[in-house]
Amino acid sequence: MLPLLLLAQDRDGWVTPEAMEEIAGWLDTTPALVLGTCSFYTMLKREPVGDLVVSVCTNVSCLVNRGPELLDGLRSRYEDDTAIMVEEVECIAACDRAPAIQINYEYYGPVDTTAAVEIIEKYRRGELRGAHYFGLITGSKVMAIEETRIITKFLRDRPQDSWEYAVAREHNQAYSALEAALKRDPAELIEEVKTSGLRGRGGAGFGTGQKWSFLPAGVFPRYLAINADEGEPSTFKDHMLIEGDPHQLIEGTIISAFAIGAHHAFIYIRGEFALGTERLEAAVAEAYKNGYLGKDILGSGFDLELIVHRGAGCYIAGDETGLLSSLEGERAMPRIKPPFPAIQGLFAAPTVVNNVETISNIPHIVRKGGEWYASMGVNKSTGTRIFSVSGMVERPGNYEIELGMSFRDLIEGLAGGVRGGRPLQFFIPGGASAPWLLPEHLDEPLDMDRASELRTMLGSGAIMVFDDTVDPLLVSWRLARFFAHESCGKCTPCREGSSWIEKVLYRMTNGLGRPDDLDLLLDFGSNIVPGLNAPFAQTTICALGPSTMSHVVSLERCFGAEIRARLQKDFDKRRTLEVTPA
């Protein structure tokens, strides 16, 4: 259903009622079900939107870089222009270019209102098409520390053409690891990945080889799904990998499918990634053309069909079971576990779901060995990892570093430190779902298990840095607004709780708070996350529910006394105004 809805929108500019009826007829379902699915995804428009859709991000990294001012300026400028629709959106994975916009899903940034208007007008006149976005590092300071580049090396070395098949084949050994893998026993490949210690890079940090081994023996068909629906605020690493080195991802996908015995694989790519989709589909076509996909790959007897499936604007599709629901043509609502996807996933068959960064490592592990990969990193956090650093730093961008490096070396050494030399107030170490850390934690290692001991997580690898001018309540409110917007509505605690949390934080942020508001939020939150600090305890099907409380818990841990004093002061001020005669 989702590809048909996207096709209808591409044809007509929006999904018309007639198109919904047409799709319902093709799929032998009801127009009401098509409408319900269409309304679930934010990219699908049910009214005419004009020739240009200008999407302005106001999520956290853009928020602290004047994104709301940009939105207000563009709305004022194009308020009566029916050819241009200006919309406020959640994170668009361009956080190192904050504040950023998309014009018909092509990236521009950083921009202010004047620059954005100039770009829009050029675009309208047909003078401009698409800024190529790589997430390259900016800033003037010399880096004091070097990266350890494995999966980002090639796209950094050849940013002008790294996505092209001939270039990747000649200069990056593209598909050579696949050629070697097809001559090995699949079980041996799984053991190699286990030896590497590679853990999922999407957020949970689960052992990749271990996940593969959970598939029940002798049960077929089985599927492989690659989660490229990068939607965690301030995360933009997968975006770079897809655009810059799609053949690396495809090769890793084929090797992984061979290892687990899957003959159908899907790459579920975020709908807003227009250029990424274009390059990925072109790379898949090249892989088919050169015998790396399809029937009897390289004469090995192994068959694999690979489908690139576009999303349509839905953060909850980043949950592995929500992604599977969306692949099946439904709303991207998460499913109760157990059964886990390895037992009953896509189309009720055994399924493995892995992240883009995770799969991109596979060719290198096959080529150089699991022990080589395990020799890097620290403790059980082996290898390298890409961290997306944004917010108020001199050089926002993606950095691939060996795990075990300190937060200080990453933030100050690679990202150039806090912008303008201002003091660091706090930072978020692993995306919107991760509890916050303070300057006293800068010398802690980037270690998944150590992060857990600190009662946080490395999560999606998005590190957001905030100086002393930022209001922590404002950041918390904006995160609450994101989770309230993205809740699928399936679980009552999340559906009702996320919106309620956002409303209370809004009044706290705007001087209308009550002295006990923070305690009220913490007490309420225990209905979503029993005990709040209990790991994996939750009353919702997926992790979005507990994520609605991570930033609230952070307010208590990091700024509790300060916030309570502020709430009392605001309350006393209002009481004084109420009793003072006019």
Coordinates of C-alpha atoms in Angstrom, one line a residue, residues 146-568:
E146 CA 42.3 11.9 14.3
E147 CA 39.4 9.6 13.4
T148 CA 39.7 5.9 12.8
R149 CA 37.9 5.6 9.5
I150 CA 36.7 2.2 8.2
I151 CA 33.2 2.5 6.8
T152 CA 33.6 6.3 6.2
K153 CA 37.1 6.2 4.7
F154 CA 36.2 5.8 1.1
L155 CA 33.3 8.4 1.0
R156 CA 35.6 10.9 2.7
D157 CA 38.5 10.2 0.4
R158 CA 36.4 10.5 -2.8
P159 CA 33.4 12.7 -2.0
Q160 CA 32.9 13.6 -5.6
D161 CA 32.0 10.2 -6.9
S162 CA 32.2 7.6 -4.1
W163 CA 28.7 6.3 -4.9
E164 CA 29.4 5.3 -8.5
Y165 CA 29.8 1.5 -9.1
A166 CA 33.0 1.7 -11.3
V167 CA 34.7 4.0 -8.8
A168 CA 33.7 1.9 -5.8
R169 CA 34.8 -1.3 -7.6
E170 CA 38.2 0.1 -8.7
H171 CA 39.2 2.1 -5.6
N172 CA 37.3 0.5 -2.7
Q173 CA 37.3 -3.2 -3.5
A174 CA 33.5 -3.2 -3.7
Y175 CA 32.0 -6.7 -3.7
S176 CA 35.4 -8.4 -3.2
A177 CA 34.3 -9.4 0.3
L178 CA 31.1 -10.9 -1.2
E179 CA 33.2 -12.9 -3.6
A180 CA 35.1 -14.4 -0.7
A181 CA 32.1 -14.8 1.5
L182 CA 30.2 -16.9 -1.1
K183 CA 33.0 -19.5 -1.0
R184 CA 32.6 -19.9 2.8
D185 CA 30.1 -21.8 4.9
P186 CA 27.3 -19.5 6.1
A187 CA 27.7 -20.8 9.7
E188 CA 31.3 -19.8 9.5
L189 CA 30.4 -16.3 8.5
I190 CA 28.0 -16.0 11.5
E191 CA 30.8 -17.1 13.8
E192 CA 33.2 -14.6 12.2
V193 CA 30.7 -11.8 13.1
K194 CA 30.3 -13.2 16.6
T195 CA 34.1 -13.1 17.0
S196 CA 34.2 -9.5 15.9
G197 CA 32.0 -8.5 18.8
L198 CA 30.0 -6.2 16.4
R199 CA 27.0 -4.9 18.2
G200 CA 24.0 -3.2 16.7
R201 CA 24.6 0.5 15.8
G202 CA 20.9 1.4 15.7
G203 CA 20.5 2.0 19.5
A204 CA 20.0 -1.3 21.4
G205 CA 23.6 -2.5 21.0
F206 CA 22.7 -6.2 20.7
G207 CA 25.3 -8.6 19.4
T208 CA 24.8 -8.9 15.6
G209 CA 26.1 -12.4 15.2
Q210 CA 24.0 -13.5 18.2
K211 CA 20.9 -12.0 16.6
W212 CA 21.6 -13.9 13.4
S213 CA 21.9 -17.2 15.3
F214 CA 18.5 -16.8 16.8
L215 CA 16.8 -17.8 13.6
P216 CA 15.1 -21.2 14.0
A217 CA 16.9 -24.0 12.1
G218 CA 15.2 -25.3 9.0
V219 CA 12.4 -22.7 8.9
F220 CA 12.0 -21.0 5.6
P221 CA 11.4 -18.6 4.0
R222 CA 13.2 -16.0 6.1
Y223 CA 13.9 -12.4 5.5
L224 CA 16.5 -9.7 6.1
A225 CA 15.3 -6.1 6.6
I226 CA 17.7 -3.1 6.8
N227 CA 16.5 -0.3 8.9
A228 CA 17.5 2.9 7.0
D229 CA 14.6 4.9 8.5
E230 CA 16.9 7.3 10.3
G231 CA 14.5 9.5 12.4
E232 CA 16.1 9.9 15.9
P233 CA 16.6 13.7 16.4
S234 CA 20.1 14.9 15.7
T235 CA 21.1 11.6 14.0
F236 CA 22.5 11.9 10.5
K237 CA 25.1 9.1 10.0
D238 CA 23.0 6.6 8.0
H239 CA 22.1 9.5 5.7
M240 CA 25.7 10.0 4.9
L241 CA 26.5 6.3 4.4
I242 CA 23.6 5.8 2.0
E243 CA 24.4 8.8 -0.1
G244 CA 28.2 8.4 0.0
D245 CA 28.8 4.6 -0.2
P246 CA 25.6 2.7 -1.2
H247 CA 27.6 -0.2 -2.6
Q248 CA 29.2 -0.9 0.8
L249 CA 25.6 -1.2 2.3
I250 CA 24.4 -3.4 -0.6
E251 CA 27.5 -5.7 -0.3
G252 CA 26.9 -6.0 3.5
T253 CA 23.3 -6.8 2.9
I254 CA 24.1 -9.6 0.4
I255 CA 26.7 -11.1 2.7
S256 CA 24.3 -11.0 5.7
A257 CA 21.5 -12.5 3.7
F258 CA 23.8 -15.3 2.5
A259 CA 24.9 -16.0 6.1
I260 CA 21.4 -16.3 7.5
G261 CA 19.9 -18.1 4.4
A262 CA 17.5 -15.3 3.3
H263 CA 16.6 -15.0 -0.3
H264 CA 14.6 -11.8 0.0
A265 CA 16.0 -8.6 1.6
F266 CA 14.5 -5.1 2.0
I267 CA 16.2 -1.8 2.7
Y268 CA 13.5 0.4 4.3
I269 CA 14.8 3.9 3.6
R270 CA 13.5 7.1 5.2
G271 CA 11.1 8.8 2.8
E272 CA 12.7 12.2 3.1
F273 CA 16.0 10.8 1.8
A274 CA 15.3 11.7 -1.9
L275 CA 18.9 11.8 -3.0
G276 CA 19.8 8.7 -0.9
T277 CA 16.9 6.8 -2.5
E278 CA 18.0 7.8 -6.0
R279 CA 21.6 6.7 -5.4
L280 CA 20.7 3.5 -3.6
E281 CA 18.3 2.4 -6.3
A282 CA 20.9 3.2 -8.9
A283 CA 23.4 1.1 -7.0
V284 CA 21.0 -1.8 -6.6
A285 CA 20.4 -1.7 -10.4
E286 CA 24.2 -1.8 -10.9
A287 CA 24.5 -4.8 -8.5
Y288 CA 21.9 -6.7 -10.5
K289 CA 23.6 -5.8 -13.8
N290 CA 26.9 -7.1 -12.6
G291 CA 25.6 -10.3 -11.2
Y292 CA 25.7 -9.5 -7.5
L293 CA 22.0 -9.7 -7.1
G294 CA 19.3 -12.0 -8.6
K295 CA 19.6 -15.6 -9.5
D296 CA 22.8 -17.7 -8.9
I297 CA 24.9 -14.9 -7.7
L298 CA 28.4 -15.2 -9.1
G299 CA 27.7 -18.8 -9.9
S300 CA 27.4 -19.7 -6.2
G301 CA 23.8 -21.1 -6.4
F302 CA 22.7 -18.4 -4.0
D303 CA 19.7 -16.3 -5.1
L304 CA 18.7 -12.9 -3.6
E305 CA 16.1 -10.3 -4.5
L306 CA 16.7 -6.9 -2.9
I307 CA 13.9 -4.3 -2.6
V308 CA 14.4 -0.6 -1.7
H309 CA 11.3 0.4 0.1
R310 CA 10.6 4.1 0.8
G311 CA 9.0 5.2 4.1
A312 CA 6.8 8.2 4.2
G313 CA 7.6 10.2 7.4
C314 CA 7.1 8.1 10.5
Y315 CA 9.7 7.9 13.4
I316 CA 8.0 4.9 14.9
A317 CA 8.9 2.9 11.8
G318 CA 12.4 2.9 13.3
D319 CA 11.2 0.3 15.8
E320 CA 12.0 -3.0 14.2
T321 CA 8.4 -4.4 14.5
G322 CA 6.9 -1.1 13.4
L323 CA 9.2 -1.2 10.4
L324 CA 7.9 -4.7 9.6
S325 CA 4.3 -3.6 9.9
S326 CA 5.0 -0.8 7.5
L327 CA 6.7 -3.2 5.0
E328 CA 3.5 -5.2 5.1
G329 CA 1.5 -2.2 4.0
E330 CA 0.0 -1.3 7.4
R331 CA 0.5 1.6 9.8
A332 CA 3.9 1.4 11.3
M333 CA 2.6 0.3 14.7
P334 CA 5.0 -1.8 16.9
R335 CA 4.0 -5.4 17.8
I336 CA 4.0 -7.1 21.1
K337 CA 7.1 -9.3 21.7
P338 CA 7.4 -12.2 22.0
P339 CA 7.2 -13.5 19.4
F340 CA 10.4 -11.8 18.4
P341 CA 11.1 -11.0 14.7
A342 CA 13.7 -13.8 14.6
I343 CA 10.9 -16.3 15.2
Q344 CA 7.9 -14.5 13.6
G345 CA 8.7 -11.3 11.7
L346 CA 7.9 -10.1 8.2
F347 CA 4.9 -12.0 6.8
A348 CA 5.0 -14.2 10.0
A349 CA 8.4 -15.7 8.9
P350 CA 11.8 -15.6 10.7
T351 CA 13.3 -12.1 10.1
V352 CA 16.5 -10.3 11.0
V353 CA 16.4 -6.5 11.2
N354 CA 19.7 -4.7 11.2
N355 CA 20.8 -1.0 11.0
V356 CA 22.7 0.6 8.1
E357 CA 25.9 1.3 10.0
T358 CA 25.9 -2.3 11.4
I359 CA 25.5 -3.9 8.0
S360 CA 28.1 -1.5 6.5
N361 CA 30.7 -3.1 8.7
I362 CA 30.1 -6.6 7.4
P363 CA 32.3 -6.4 4.3
H364 CA 35.3 -5.2 6.3
I365 CA 34.9 -7.9 8.9
V366 CA 34.7 -10.6 6.2
R367 CA 37.7 -9.1 4.4
K368 CA 40.0 -8.6 7.4
G369 CA 38.5 -11.0 10.0
G370 CA 36.6 -10.9 13.2
E371 CA 39.7 -10.8 15.4
W372 CA 41.0 -7.7 13.5
Y373 CA 37.7 -5.9 14.3
A374 CA 37.6 -7.1 17.9
S375 CA 41.2 -5.7 18.4
M376 CA 39.7 -2.2 18.3
G377 CA 37.5 -0.6 20.8
V378 CA 37.1 -1.2 24.5
N379 CA 35.8 -4.1 26.6
K380 CA 32.6 -5.4 24.9
S381 CA 32.3 -2.3 22.7
T382 CA 34.5 -3.4 19.8
G383 CA 35.4 -1.7 16.6
T384 CA 34.6 1.8 15.5
R385 CA 31.4 3.8 15.6
I386 CA 30.1 6.9 13.9
F387 CA 29.0 9.6 16.3
S388 CA 26.9 12.5 14.9
V389 CA 27.8 15.6 16.9
S390 CA 25.6 18.7 16.7
G391 CA 24.2 21.5 18.7
M392 CA 26.6 24.3 19.9
V393 CA 30.0 23.0 18.7
E394 CA 32.5 24.5 16.4
R395 CA 32.5 21.6 13.9
P396 CA 29.2 19.7 13.9
G397 CA 29.5 16.6 11.8
N398 CA 29.9 12.8 11.7
Y399 CA 33.0 11.3 13.3
E400 CA 34.0 7.7 13.0
I401 CA 36.1 6.9 16.1
E402 CA 37.4 3.8 17.9
L403 CA 35.1 3.0 20.8
G404 CA 36.7 3.8 24.1
M405 CA 37.6 7.4 23.2
S406 CA 36.5 9.9 25.8
F407 CA 33.6 12.3 25.3
R408 CA 36.1 15.1 25.8
D409 CA 38.3 14.0 23.0
L410 CA 35.3 13.7 20.7
I411 CA 33.6 16.9 21.6
E412 CA 36.6 19.1 22.2
G413 CA 39.3 17.4 20.1
L414 CA 37.3 16.4 17.0
A415 CA 34.2 18.7 17.1
G416 CA 36.2 21.7 18.2
G417 CA 34.6 22.3 21.5
V418 CA 31.7 24.5 22.5
R419 CA 31.1 27.2 20.0
G420 CA 32.6 30.6 20.9
G421 CA 34.5 29.1 23.9
R422 CA 31.4 29.2 26.1
P423 CA 31.1 26.8 29.0
L424 CA 29.5 23.4 28.4
Q425 CA 26.2 23.1 30.4
F426 CA 25.1 19.5 29.4
F427 CA 25.1 17.1 26.5
I428 CA 22.9 14.3 25.3
P429 CA 25.1 11.2 24.6
G430 CA 22.9 9.0 22.4
G431 CA 19.9 10.7 20.7
A432 CA 16.6 12.0 22.0
S433 CA 15.9 8.8 24.0
A434 CA 19.2 9.0 26.1
P435 CA 19.3 10.6 29.6
W436 CA 21.7 13.6 29.7
L437 CA 25.2 14.0 31.0
L438 CA 27.1 16.9 32.6
P439 CA 30.6 18.4 32.1
E440 CA 31.8 16.1 34.9
H441 CA 31.2 13.1 32.6
L442 CA 33.4 14.4 29.7
D443 CA 36.3 12.1 30.6
E444 CA 34.1 9.0 30.6
P445 CA 34.8 6.5 27.7
L446 CA 32.4 6.0 24.7
D447 CA 31.6 2.5 25.9
M448 CA 28.1 1.1 25.6
D449 CA 28.3 -0.8 28.9
R450 CA 29.9 2.1 30.8
A451 CA 27.1 4.4 29.5
S452 CA 24.6 2.0 31.0
E453 CA 26.4 2.2 34.4
L454 CA 25.9 6.0 34.1
R455 CA 22.2 5.4 33.6
T456 CA 22.2 6.5 30.0
M457 CA 23.1 5.0 26.6
L458 CA 25.0 5.7 23.4
G459 CA 21.8 4.9 21.6
S460 CA 21.8 6.1 18.0
G461 CA 25.2 7.8 18.3
A462 CA 23.7 11.3 18.3
I463 CA 25.6 13.7 20.6
M464 CA 23.9 17.0 21.2
V465 CA 26.0 19.7 22.9
F466 CA 24.5 22.7 24.8
D467 CA 26.3 25.7 26.2
D468 CA 25.3 27.8 29.3
T469 CA 22.9 30.0 27.3
V470 CA 20.5 27.2 26.6
D471 CA 17.4 26.6 28.8
P472 CA 17.3 22.9 29.7
L473 CA 13.5 23.2 30.1
L474 CA 13.2 24.4 26.5
V475 CA 15.2 21.4 25.3
S476 CA 13.1 19.0 27.4
W477 CA 9.8 20.5 26.1
R478 CA 11.0 20.2 22.5
L479 CA 11.9 16.6 23.0
A480 CA 8.5 16.0 24.6
R481 CA 6.8 17.6 21.7
F482 CA 8.7 15.3 19.3
F483 CA 7.6 12.2 21.2
A484 CA 4.0 13.3 21.5
H485 CA 3.9 14.0 17.7
E486 CA 5.5 10.6 16.8
S487 CA 3.5 8.4 19.2
C488 CA 1.5 5.9 17.1
G489 CA -1.3 5.9 19.6
K490 CA -1.4 2.1 20.1
C491 CA -0.5 2.1 23.8
T492 CA -2.6 4.2 26.2
P493 CA 0.3 5.3 28.5
C494 CA 2.2 6.7 25.5
R495 CA -0.7 8.1 23.6
E496 CA -2.1 10.0 26.6
G497 CA 1.0 10.5 28.6
S498 CA 3.3 11.9 25.9
S499 CA 0.8 14.7 25.1
W500 CA 0.2 15.5 28.7
I501 CA 4.0 15.6 29.5
E502 CA 4.4 18.1 26.6
K503 CA 1.7 20.4 27.9
V504 CA 3.1 20.5 31.4
L505 CA 6.6 21.1 30.2
Y506 CA 5.2 23.9 27.9
R507 CA 3.8 25.8 30.9
M508 CA 7.0 25.2 32.9
T509 CA 9.1 26.6 30.1
N510 CA 6.9 29.7 29.6
G511 CA 6.8 30.9 33.2
L512 CA 3.4 29.3 34.0
G513 CA 4.7 26.3 36.0
R514 CA 3.6 25.3 39.5
P515 CA 6.0 24.5 42.3
D516 CA 5.2 20.7 42.2
D517 CA 5.2 20.3 38.4
L518 CA 8.5 18.5 38.2
D519 CA 7.4 16.1 41.0
L520 CA 4.1 15.7 39.2
L521 CA 5.8 14.7 36.0
L522 CA 8.1 12.2 37.8
D523 CA 5.1 10.7 39.6
F524 CA 3.1 10.5 36.4
G525 CA 6.0 9.0 34.5
S526 CA 6.2 6.0 36.8
N527 CA 3.0 4.9 35.1
I528 CA 4.9 4.7 31.9
V529 CA 8.3 3.4 33.3
P530 CA 7.7 1.7 36.6
G531 CA 10.5 2.9 39.0
L532 CA 11.8 5.2 36.2
N533 CA 15.4 3.9 36.7
A534 CA 14.5 0.2 36.2
P535 CA 16.1 -1.0 33.0
F536 CA 13.8 -2.4 30.4
A537 CA 10.7 -1.9 32.6
Q538 CA 7.9 -0.3 30.6
T539 CA 4.2 -0.3 30.2
T540 CA 4.3 0.2 26.4
I541 CA 5.0 -2.1 23.5
C542 CA 8.0 -0.3 22.2
A543 CA 10.6 2.0 23.7
L544 CA 9.0 5.3 22.6
G545 CA 6.9 5.3 25.8
P546 CA 9.9 5.2 28.2
S547 CA 11.7 7.7 25.9
T548 CA 9.1 10.3 26.8
M549 CA 10.5 10.3 30.3
S550 CA 14.2 10.2 29.7
H551 CA 14.6 14.0 29.4
V552 CA 12.3 14.6 32.4
V553 CA 14.4 12.3 34.5
S554 CA 17.4 14.2 33.2
L555 CA 15.9 17.5 34.4
E556 CA 15.6 16.0 37.9
R557 CA 19.1 14.5 38.0
C558 CA 21.0 17.4 36.4
F559 CA 19.0 20.5 37.4
G560 CA 16.4 19.5 39.9
A561 CA 17.0 22.1 42.6
E562 CA 17.4 24.9 40.1
I563 CA 14.2 24.0 38.3
R564 CA 12.2 23.8 41.5
A565 CA 13.5 27.2 42.6
R566 CA 12.5 28.6 39.2
L567 CA 9.0 27.1 39.3
Q568 CA 8.5 28.6 42.8

